mmCIF file of C-alpha atoms and ligand atoms in Angstrom:
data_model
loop_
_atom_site.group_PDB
_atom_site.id
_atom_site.type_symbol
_atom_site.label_atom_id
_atom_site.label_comp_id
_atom_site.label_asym_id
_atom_site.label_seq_id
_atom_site.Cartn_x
_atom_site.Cartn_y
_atom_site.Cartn_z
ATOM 1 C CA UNK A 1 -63.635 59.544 -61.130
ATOM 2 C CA UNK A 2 -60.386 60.730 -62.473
ATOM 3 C CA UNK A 3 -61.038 59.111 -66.183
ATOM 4 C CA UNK A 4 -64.678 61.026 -65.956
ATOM 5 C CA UNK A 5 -63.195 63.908 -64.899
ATOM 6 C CA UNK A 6 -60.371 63.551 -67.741
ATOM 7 C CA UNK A 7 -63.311 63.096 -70.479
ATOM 8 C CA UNK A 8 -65.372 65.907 -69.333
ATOM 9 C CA UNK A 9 -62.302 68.407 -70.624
ATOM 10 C CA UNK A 10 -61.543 66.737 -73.168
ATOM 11 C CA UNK A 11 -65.441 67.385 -74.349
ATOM 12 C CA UNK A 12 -65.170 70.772 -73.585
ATOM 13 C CA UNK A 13 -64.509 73.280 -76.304
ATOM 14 C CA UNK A 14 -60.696 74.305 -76.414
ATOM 15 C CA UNK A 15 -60.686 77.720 -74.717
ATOM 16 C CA UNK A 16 -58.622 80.683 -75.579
ATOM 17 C CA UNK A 17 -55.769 81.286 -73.692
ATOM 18 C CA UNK A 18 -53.868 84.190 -72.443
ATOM 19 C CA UNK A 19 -50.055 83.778 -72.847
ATOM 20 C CA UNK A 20 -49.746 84.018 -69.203
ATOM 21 C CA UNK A 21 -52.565 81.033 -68.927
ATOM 22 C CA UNK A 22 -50.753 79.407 -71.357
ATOM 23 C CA UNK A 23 -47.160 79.092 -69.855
ATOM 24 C CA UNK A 24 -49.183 78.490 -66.746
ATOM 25 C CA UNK A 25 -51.414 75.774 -68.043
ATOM 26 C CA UNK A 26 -48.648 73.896 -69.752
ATOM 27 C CA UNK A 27 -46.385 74.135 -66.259
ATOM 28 C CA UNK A 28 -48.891 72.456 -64.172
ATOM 29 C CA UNK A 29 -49.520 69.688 -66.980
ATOM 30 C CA UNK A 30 -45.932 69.093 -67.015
ATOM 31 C CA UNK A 31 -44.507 66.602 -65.086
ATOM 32 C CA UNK A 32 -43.123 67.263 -62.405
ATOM 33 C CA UNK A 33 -45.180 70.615 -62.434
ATOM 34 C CA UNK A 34 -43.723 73.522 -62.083
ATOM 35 C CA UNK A 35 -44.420 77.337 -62.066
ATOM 36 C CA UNK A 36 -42.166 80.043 -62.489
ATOM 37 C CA UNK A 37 -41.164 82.196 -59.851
ATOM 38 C CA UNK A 38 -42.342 85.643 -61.299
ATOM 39 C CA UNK A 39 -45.864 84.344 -59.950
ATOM 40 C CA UNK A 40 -44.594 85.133 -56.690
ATOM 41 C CA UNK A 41 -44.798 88.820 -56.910
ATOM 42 C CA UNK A 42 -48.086 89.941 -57.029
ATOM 43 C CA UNK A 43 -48.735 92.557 -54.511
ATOM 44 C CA UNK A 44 -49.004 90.584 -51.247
ATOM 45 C CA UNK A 45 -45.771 88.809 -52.453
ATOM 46 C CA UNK A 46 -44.053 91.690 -53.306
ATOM 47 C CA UNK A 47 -44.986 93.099 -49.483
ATOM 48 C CA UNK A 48 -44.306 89.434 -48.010
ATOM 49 C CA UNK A 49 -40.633 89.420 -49.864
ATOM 50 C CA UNK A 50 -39.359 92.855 -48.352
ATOM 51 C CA UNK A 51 -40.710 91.285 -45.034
ATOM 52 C CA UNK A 52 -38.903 88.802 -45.464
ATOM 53 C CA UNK A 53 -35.450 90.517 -46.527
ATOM 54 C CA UNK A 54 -35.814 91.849 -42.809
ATOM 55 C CA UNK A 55 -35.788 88.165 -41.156
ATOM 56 C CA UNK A 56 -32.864 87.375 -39.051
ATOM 57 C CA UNK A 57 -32.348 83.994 -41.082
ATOM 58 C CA UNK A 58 -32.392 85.813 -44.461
ATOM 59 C CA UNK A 59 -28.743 87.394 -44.776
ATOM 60 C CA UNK A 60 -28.216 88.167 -48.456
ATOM 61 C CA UNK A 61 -30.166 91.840 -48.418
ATOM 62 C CA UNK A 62 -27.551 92.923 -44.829
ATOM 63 C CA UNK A 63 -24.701 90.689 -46.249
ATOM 64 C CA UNK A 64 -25.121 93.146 -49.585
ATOM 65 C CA UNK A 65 -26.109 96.303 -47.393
ATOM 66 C CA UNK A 66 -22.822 95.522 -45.854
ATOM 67 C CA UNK A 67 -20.543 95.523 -48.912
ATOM 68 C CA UNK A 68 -21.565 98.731 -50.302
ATOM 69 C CA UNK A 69 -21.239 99.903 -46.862
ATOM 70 C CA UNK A 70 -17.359 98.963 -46.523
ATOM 71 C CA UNK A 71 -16.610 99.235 -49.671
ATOM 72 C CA UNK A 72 -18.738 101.554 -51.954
ATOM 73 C CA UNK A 73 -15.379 103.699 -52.435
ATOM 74 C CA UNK A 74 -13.641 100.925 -54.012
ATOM 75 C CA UNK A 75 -16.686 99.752 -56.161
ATOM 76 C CA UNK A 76 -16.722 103.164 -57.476
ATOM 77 C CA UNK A 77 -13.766 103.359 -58.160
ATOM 78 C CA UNK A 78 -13.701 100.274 -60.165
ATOM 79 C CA UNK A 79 -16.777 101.523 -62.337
ATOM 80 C CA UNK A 80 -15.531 104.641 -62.898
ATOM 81 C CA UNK A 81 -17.603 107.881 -64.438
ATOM 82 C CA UNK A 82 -21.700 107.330 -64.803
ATOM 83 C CA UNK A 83 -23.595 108.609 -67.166
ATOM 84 C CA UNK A 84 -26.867 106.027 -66.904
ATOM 85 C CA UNK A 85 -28.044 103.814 -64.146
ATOM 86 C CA UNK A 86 -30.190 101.354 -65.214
ATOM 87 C CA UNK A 87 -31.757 99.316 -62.277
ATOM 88 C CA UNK A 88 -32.792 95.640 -62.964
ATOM 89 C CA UNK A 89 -35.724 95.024 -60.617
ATOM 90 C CA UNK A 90 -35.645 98.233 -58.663
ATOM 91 C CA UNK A 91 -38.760 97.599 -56.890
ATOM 92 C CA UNK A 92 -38.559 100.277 -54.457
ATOM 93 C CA UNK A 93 -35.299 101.996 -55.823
ATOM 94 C CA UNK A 94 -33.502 102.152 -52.085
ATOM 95 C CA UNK A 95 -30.994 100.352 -52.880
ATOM 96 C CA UNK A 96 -29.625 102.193 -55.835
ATOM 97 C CA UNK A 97 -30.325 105.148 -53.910
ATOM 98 C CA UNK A 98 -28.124 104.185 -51.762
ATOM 99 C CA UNK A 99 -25.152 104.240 -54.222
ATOM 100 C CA UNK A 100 -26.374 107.857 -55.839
ATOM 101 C CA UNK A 101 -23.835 110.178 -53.728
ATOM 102 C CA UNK A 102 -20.961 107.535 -54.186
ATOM 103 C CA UNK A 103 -21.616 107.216 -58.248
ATOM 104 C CA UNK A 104 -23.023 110.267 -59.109
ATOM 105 C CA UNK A 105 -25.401 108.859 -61.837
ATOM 106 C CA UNK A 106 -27.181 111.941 -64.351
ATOM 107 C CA UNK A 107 -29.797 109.910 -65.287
ATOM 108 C CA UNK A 108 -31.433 107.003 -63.525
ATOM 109 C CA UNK A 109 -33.137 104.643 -65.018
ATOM 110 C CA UNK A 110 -35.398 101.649 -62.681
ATOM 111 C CA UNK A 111 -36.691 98.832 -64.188
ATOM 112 C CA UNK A 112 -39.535 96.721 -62.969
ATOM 113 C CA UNK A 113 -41.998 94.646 -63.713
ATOM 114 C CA UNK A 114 -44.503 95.705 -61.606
ATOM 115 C CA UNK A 115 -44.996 99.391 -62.677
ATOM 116 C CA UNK A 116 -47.613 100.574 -60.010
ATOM 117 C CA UNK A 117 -44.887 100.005 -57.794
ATOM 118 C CA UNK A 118 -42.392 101.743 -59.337
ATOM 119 C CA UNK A 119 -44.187 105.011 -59.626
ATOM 120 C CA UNK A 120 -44.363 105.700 -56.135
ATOM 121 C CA UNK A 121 -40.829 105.644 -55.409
ATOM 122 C CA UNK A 122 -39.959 107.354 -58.613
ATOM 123 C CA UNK A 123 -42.161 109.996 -57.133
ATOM 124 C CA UNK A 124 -40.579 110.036 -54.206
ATOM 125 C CA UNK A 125 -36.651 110.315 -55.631
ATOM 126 C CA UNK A 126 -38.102 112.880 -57.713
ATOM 127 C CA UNK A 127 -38.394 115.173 -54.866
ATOM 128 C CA UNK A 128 -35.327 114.191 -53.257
ATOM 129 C CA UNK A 129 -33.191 114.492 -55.858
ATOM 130 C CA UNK A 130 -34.192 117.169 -58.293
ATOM 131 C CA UNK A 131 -31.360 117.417 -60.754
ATOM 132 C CA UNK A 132 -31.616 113.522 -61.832
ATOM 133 C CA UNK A 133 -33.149 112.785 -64.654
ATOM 134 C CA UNK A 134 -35.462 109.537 -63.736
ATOM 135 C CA UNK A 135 -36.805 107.448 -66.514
ATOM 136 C CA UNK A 136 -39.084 104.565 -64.934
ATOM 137 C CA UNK A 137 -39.616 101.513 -67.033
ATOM 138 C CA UNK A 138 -42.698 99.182 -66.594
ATOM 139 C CA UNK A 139 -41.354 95.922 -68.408
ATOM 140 C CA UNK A 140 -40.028 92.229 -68.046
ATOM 141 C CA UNK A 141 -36.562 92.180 -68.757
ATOM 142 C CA UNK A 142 -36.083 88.506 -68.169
ATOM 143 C CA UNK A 143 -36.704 87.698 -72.170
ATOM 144 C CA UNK A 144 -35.329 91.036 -73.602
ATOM 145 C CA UNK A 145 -34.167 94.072 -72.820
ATOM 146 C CA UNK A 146 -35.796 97.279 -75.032
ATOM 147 C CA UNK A 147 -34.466 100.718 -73.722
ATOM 148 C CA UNK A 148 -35.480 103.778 -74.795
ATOM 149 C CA UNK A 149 -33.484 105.933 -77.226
ATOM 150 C CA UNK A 150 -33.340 108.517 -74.709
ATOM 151 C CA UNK A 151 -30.894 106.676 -72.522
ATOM 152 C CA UNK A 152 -27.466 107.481 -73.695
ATOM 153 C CA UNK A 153 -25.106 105.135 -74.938
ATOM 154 C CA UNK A 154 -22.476 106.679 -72.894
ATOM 155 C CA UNK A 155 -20.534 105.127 -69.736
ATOM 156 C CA UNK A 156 -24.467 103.061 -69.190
ATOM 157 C CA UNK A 157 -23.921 100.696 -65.427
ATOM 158 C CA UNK A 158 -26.362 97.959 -64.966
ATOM 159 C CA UNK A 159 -27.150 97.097 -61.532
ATOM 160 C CA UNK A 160 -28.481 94.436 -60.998
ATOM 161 C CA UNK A 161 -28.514 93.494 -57.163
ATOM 162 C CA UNK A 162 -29.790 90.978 -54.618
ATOM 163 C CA UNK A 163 -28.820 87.672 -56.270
ATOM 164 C CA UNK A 164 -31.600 87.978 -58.630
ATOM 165 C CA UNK A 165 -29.981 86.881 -61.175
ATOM 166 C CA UNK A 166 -29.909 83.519 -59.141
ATOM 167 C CA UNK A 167 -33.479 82.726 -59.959
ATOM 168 C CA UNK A 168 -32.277 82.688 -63.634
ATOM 169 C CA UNK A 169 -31.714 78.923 -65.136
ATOM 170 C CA UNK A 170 -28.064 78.991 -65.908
ATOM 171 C CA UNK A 171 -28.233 79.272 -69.597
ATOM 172 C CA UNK A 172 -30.864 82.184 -68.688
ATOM 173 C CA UNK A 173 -28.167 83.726 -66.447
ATOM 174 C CA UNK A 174 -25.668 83.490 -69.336
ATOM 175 C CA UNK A 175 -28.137 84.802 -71.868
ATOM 176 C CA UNK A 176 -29.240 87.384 -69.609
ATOM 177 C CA UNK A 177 -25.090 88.650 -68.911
ATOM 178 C CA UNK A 178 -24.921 88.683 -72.865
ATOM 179 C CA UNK A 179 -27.898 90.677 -73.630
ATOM 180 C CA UNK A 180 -26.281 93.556 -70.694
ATOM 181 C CA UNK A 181 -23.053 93.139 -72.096
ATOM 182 C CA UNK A 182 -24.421 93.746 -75.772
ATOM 183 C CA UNK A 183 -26.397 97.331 -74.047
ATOM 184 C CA UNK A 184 -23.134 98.778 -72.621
ATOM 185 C CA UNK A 185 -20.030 99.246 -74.414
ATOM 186 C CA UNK A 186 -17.582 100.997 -72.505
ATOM 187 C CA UNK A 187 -19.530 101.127 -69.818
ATOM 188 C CA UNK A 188 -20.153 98.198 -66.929
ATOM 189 C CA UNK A 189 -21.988 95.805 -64.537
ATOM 190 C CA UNK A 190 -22.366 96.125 -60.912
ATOM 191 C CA UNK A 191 -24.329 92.438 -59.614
ATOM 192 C CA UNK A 192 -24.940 91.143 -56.595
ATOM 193 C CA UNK A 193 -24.560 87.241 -55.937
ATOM 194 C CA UNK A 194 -25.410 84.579 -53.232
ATOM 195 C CA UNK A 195 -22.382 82.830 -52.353
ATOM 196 C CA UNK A 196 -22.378 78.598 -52.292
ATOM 197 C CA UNK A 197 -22.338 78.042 -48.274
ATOM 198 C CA UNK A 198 -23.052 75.076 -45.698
ATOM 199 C CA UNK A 199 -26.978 73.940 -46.129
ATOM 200 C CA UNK A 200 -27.519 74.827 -42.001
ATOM 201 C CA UNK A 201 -27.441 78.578 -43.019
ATOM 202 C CA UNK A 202 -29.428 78.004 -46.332
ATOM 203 C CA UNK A 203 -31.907 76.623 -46.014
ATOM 204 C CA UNK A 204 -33.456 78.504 -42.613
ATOM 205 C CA UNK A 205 -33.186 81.500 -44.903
ATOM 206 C CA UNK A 206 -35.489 80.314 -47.168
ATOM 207 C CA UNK A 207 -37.597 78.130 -44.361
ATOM 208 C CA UNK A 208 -37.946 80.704 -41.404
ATOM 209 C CA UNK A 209 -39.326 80.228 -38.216
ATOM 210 C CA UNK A 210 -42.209 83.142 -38.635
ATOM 211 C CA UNK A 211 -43.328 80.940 -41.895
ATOM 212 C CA UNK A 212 -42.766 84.533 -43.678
ATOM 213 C CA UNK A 213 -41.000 82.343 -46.835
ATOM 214 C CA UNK A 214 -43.679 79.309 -46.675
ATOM 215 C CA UNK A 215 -46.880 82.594 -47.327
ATOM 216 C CA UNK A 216 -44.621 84.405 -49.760
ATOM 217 C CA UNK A 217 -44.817 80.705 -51.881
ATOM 218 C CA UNK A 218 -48.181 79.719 -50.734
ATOM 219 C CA UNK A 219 -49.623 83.177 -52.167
ATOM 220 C CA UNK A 220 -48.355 82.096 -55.372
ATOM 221 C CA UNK A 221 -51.320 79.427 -55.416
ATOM 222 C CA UNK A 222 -53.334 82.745 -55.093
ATOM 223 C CA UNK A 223 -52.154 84.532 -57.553
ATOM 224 C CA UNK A 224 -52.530 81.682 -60.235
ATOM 225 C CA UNK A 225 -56.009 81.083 -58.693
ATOM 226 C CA UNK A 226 -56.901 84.627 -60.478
ATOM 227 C CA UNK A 227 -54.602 84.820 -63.457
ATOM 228 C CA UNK A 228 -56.083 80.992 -64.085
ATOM 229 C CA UNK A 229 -59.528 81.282 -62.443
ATOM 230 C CA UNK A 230 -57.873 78.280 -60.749
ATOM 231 C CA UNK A 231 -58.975 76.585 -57.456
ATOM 232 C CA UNK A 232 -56.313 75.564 -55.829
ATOM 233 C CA UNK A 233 -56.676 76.138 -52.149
ATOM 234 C CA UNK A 234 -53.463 76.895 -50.120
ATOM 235 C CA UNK A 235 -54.765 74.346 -46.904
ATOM 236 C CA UNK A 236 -53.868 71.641 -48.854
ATOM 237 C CA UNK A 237 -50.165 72.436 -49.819
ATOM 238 C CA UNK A 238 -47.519 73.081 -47.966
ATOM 239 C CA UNK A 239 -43.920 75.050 -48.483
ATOM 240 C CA UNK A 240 -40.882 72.993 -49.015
ATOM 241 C CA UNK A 241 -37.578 74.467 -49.421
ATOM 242 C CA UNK A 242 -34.025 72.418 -49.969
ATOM 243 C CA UNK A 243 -30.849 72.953 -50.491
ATOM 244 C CA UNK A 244 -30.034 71.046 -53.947
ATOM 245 C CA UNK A 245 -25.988 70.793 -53.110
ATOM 246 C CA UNK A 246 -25.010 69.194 -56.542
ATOM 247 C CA UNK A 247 -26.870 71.747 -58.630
ATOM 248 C CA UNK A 248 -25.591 74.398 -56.149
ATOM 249 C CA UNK A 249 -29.826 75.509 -55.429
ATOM 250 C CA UNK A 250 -32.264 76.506 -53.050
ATOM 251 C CA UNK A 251 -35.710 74.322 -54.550
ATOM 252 C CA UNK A 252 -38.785 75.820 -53.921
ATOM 253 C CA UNK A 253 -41.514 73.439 -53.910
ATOM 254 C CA UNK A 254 -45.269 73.176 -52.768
ATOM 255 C CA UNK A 255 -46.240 69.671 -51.764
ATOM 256 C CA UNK A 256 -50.014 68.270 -52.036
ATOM 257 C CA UNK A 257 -51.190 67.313 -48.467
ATOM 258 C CA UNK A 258 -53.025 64.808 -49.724
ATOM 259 C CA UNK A 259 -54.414 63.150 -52.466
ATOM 260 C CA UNK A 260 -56.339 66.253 -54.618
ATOM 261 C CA UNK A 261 -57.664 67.384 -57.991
ATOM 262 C CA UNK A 262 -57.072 71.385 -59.087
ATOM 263 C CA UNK A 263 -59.164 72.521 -61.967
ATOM 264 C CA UNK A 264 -59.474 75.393 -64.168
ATOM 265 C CA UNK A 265 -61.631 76.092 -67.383
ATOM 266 C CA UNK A 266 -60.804 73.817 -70.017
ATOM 267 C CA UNK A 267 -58.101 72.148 -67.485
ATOM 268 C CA UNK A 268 -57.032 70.247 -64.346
ATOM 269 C CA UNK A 269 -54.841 67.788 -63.132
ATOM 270 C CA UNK A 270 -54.789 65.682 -60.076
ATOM 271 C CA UNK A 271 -52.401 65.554 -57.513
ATOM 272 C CA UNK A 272 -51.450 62.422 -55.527
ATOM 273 C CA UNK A 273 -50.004 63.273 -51.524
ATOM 274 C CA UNK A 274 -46.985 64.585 -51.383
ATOM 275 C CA UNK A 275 -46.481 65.566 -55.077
ATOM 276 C CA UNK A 276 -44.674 68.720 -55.659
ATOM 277 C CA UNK A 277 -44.605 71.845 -57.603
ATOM 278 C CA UNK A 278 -40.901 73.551 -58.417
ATOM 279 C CA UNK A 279 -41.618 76.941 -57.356
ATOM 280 C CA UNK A 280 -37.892 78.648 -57.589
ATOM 281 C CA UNK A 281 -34.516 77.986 -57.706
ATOM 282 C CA UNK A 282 -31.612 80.349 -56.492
ATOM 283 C CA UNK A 283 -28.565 79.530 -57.608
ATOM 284 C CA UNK A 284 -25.789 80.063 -55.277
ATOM 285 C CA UNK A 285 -22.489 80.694 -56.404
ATOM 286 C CA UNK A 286 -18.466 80.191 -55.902
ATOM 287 C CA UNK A 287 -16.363 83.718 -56.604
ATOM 288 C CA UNK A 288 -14.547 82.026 -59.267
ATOM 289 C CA UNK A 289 -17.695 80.258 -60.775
ATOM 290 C CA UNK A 290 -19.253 84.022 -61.281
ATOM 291 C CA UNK A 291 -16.585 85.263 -62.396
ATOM 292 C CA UNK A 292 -16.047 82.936 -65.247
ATOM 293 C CA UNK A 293 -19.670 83.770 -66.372
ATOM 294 C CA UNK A 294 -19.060 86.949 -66.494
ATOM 295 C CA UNK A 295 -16.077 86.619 -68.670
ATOM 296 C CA UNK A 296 -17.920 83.825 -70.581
ATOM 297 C CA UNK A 297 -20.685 86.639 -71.510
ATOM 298 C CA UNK A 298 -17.969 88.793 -72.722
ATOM 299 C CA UNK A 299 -16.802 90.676 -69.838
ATOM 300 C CA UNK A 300 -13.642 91.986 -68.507
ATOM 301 C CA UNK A 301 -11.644 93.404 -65.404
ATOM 302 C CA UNK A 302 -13.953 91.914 -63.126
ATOM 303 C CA UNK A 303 -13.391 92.496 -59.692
ATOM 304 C CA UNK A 304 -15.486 91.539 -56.926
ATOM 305 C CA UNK A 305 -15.757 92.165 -52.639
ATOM 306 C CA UNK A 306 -17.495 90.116 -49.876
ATOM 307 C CA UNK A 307 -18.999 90.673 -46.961
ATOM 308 C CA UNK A 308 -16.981 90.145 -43.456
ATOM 309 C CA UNK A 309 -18.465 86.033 -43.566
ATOM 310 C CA UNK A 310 -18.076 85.455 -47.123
ATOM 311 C CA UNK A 311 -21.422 84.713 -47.465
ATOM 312 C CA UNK A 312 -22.427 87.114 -50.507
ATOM 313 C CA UNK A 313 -20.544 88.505 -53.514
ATOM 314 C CA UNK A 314 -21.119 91.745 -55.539
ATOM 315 C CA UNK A 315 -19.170 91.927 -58.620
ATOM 316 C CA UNK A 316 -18.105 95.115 -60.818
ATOM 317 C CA UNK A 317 -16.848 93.947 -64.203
ATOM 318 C CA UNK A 318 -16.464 96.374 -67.419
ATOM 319 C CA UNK A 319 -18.096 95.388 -70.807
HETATM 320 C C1 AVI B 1 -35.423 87.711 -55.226
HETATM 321 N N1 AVI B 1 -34.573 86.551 -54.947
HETATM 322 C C2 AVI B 1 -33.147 86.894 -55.086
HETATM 323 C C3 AVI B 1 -34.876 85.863 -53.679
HETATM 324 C C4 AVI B 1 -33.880 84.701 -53.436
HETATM 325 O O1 AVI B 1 -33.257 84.693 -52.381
HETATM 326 O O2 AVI B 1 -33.723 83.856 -54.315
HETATM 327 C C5 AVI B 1 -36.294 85.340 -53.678
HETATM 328 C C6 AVI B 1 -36.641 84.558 -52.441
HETATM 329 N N2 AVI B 1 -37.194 83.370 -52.428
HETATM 330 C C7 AVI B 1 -37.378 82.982 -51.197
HETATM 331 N N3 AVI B 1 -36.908 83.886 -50.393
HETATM 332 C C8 AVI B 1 -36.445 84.901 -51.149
#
């Protein structure tokens, strides 16, 4: 059946593809097959993933609430005078908000790439806080990073919170410090980080007992199903999530239930049970790992502060 199946696409004229089909297409062919995390944040996802920064098992969004908390003096210090505050994923913005009466930015600047999202809560701080200049940014900085000319030069901070920068690869994270460090001379970095801890406390945060984590990856079969006109249905998966201790990673997977066959035009590929698809990886780090990154991208005075467990880092260093 599987031969058949194989011929009848290969008879089948060669259909244009989207880049997005593309990378998708050539993921799932790959073995193993993977799909990159940005696929979780469609509009469910995005909702499911703020749920699920309020889980009890999920400690990196408190552990990071907690930091700026007890310490925003001294991180502010550290920074020094802002001119621009450009936001790396700002989603909803509350969490630079958080840090506007401590830094005292002029002009704010969110980047996301989901902009629907980002206009409502620009919409919102623009009533709130009159006098800041807001310039919102619909883009995906994880290849490059284009700012407008209107964004000063001048004493520029790029925050960049929540251990996102833990889904990178590591040659992604390092190419990713580099292209920041090369946007801010003279000013600085302000990034959150997930700290390398016992597995017992990892992996429930990213395996909960509401099953919040194991819908926020299942949905990602949904959201392929209409970027691909794929037919994957989510029944026949299920969420895996394990703490990788020599690569220092949470794996995301989804694992075929059983034996199975997901197609899409001009494609498909069959599945045998138990088969898996990498979903995500975030990278958790030591202090003195980060730090070395940072200073291998070309930064300087780094300093960093930790929350009262030691369970996550945030970092100020100065380009
Ligand atoms: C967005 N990012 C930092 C989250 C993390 O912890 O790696 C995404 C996430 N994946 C599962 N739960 C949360």
């Amino acid at each position: 059946v599987l031969a058949h199946a194989a011929q009848e696409y290969q008879a089948r004229p060669p259909l244009a593809l989207s880049p997005e089909q593309a990378e998708l297409q050539d993921g799932l062919l790959d073995r193993p097959a993977h799909i990159d995390p940005k696929f979780l944040y469609d509009a469910l996802g995005s909702s499911l993933f703020t749920a699920i920064t309020l889980l009890p098992e999920y400690y990196p969004t408190r552990c990071e609430t907690e930091i700026f908390q007890r310490h925003g003096q001294d991180i502010a210090r550290h920074i020094g005078p802002v001119q621009s505050m450009i936001d790396l994923g700002a989603g909803d913005c509350v969490k630079a908000e958080r840090l506007f009466a401590s830094l005292r930015p002029r002009h704010y600047i969110p980047i996301d790439i989901s902009a629907d999202y980002l206009q409502t809560a620009v919409r919102r701080l623009k009533l709130s806080y009159p006098d800041l200049q807001v310039t919102a940014i619909g883009q995906d900085f994880s290849q490059a990073l284009a700012l407008p000319a209107v964004i000063s030069t001048e004493q520029r901070l790029f925050f960049y919170p929540g251990s996102s920068i833990g889904n990178l690869s590591p040659d992604d994270a390092h190419a990713m410090l580099q292209r920041i460090r090369a946007q801010c001379d003279g000013g600085g970095l302000l990034v959150g980080v997930d700290r390398v801890k016992p597995r017992q406390v990892l992996e429930p945060a990213y395996d909960d007992a509401l099953h919040l984590t194991a819908a926020f990856n299942l949905n990602l079969l949904r959201h392929v199903n209409r970027v691909l006109d794929a037919d994957f249905n989510v029944d026949d998966w299920r969420h895996v999530a394990l703490y990788n201790s020599a690569r220092s990673r949470i794996e995301m997977h989804l694992e075929a239930q059983r034996p199975l066959h997901v197609a899409w035009p001009g494609g498909g590929r069959a599945f045998h049970a138990g088969e898996r698809i990498h979903t995500e990886n975030s990278y958790k780090f030591t202090p003195h790992a980060f730090s070395d990154l940072l200073q291998s991208a070309g930064f300087r005075d780094v300093a960093h502060w930790s929350d009262s467990r030691g369970w996550f880092s945030v970092f100020s260093a100065r380009a």
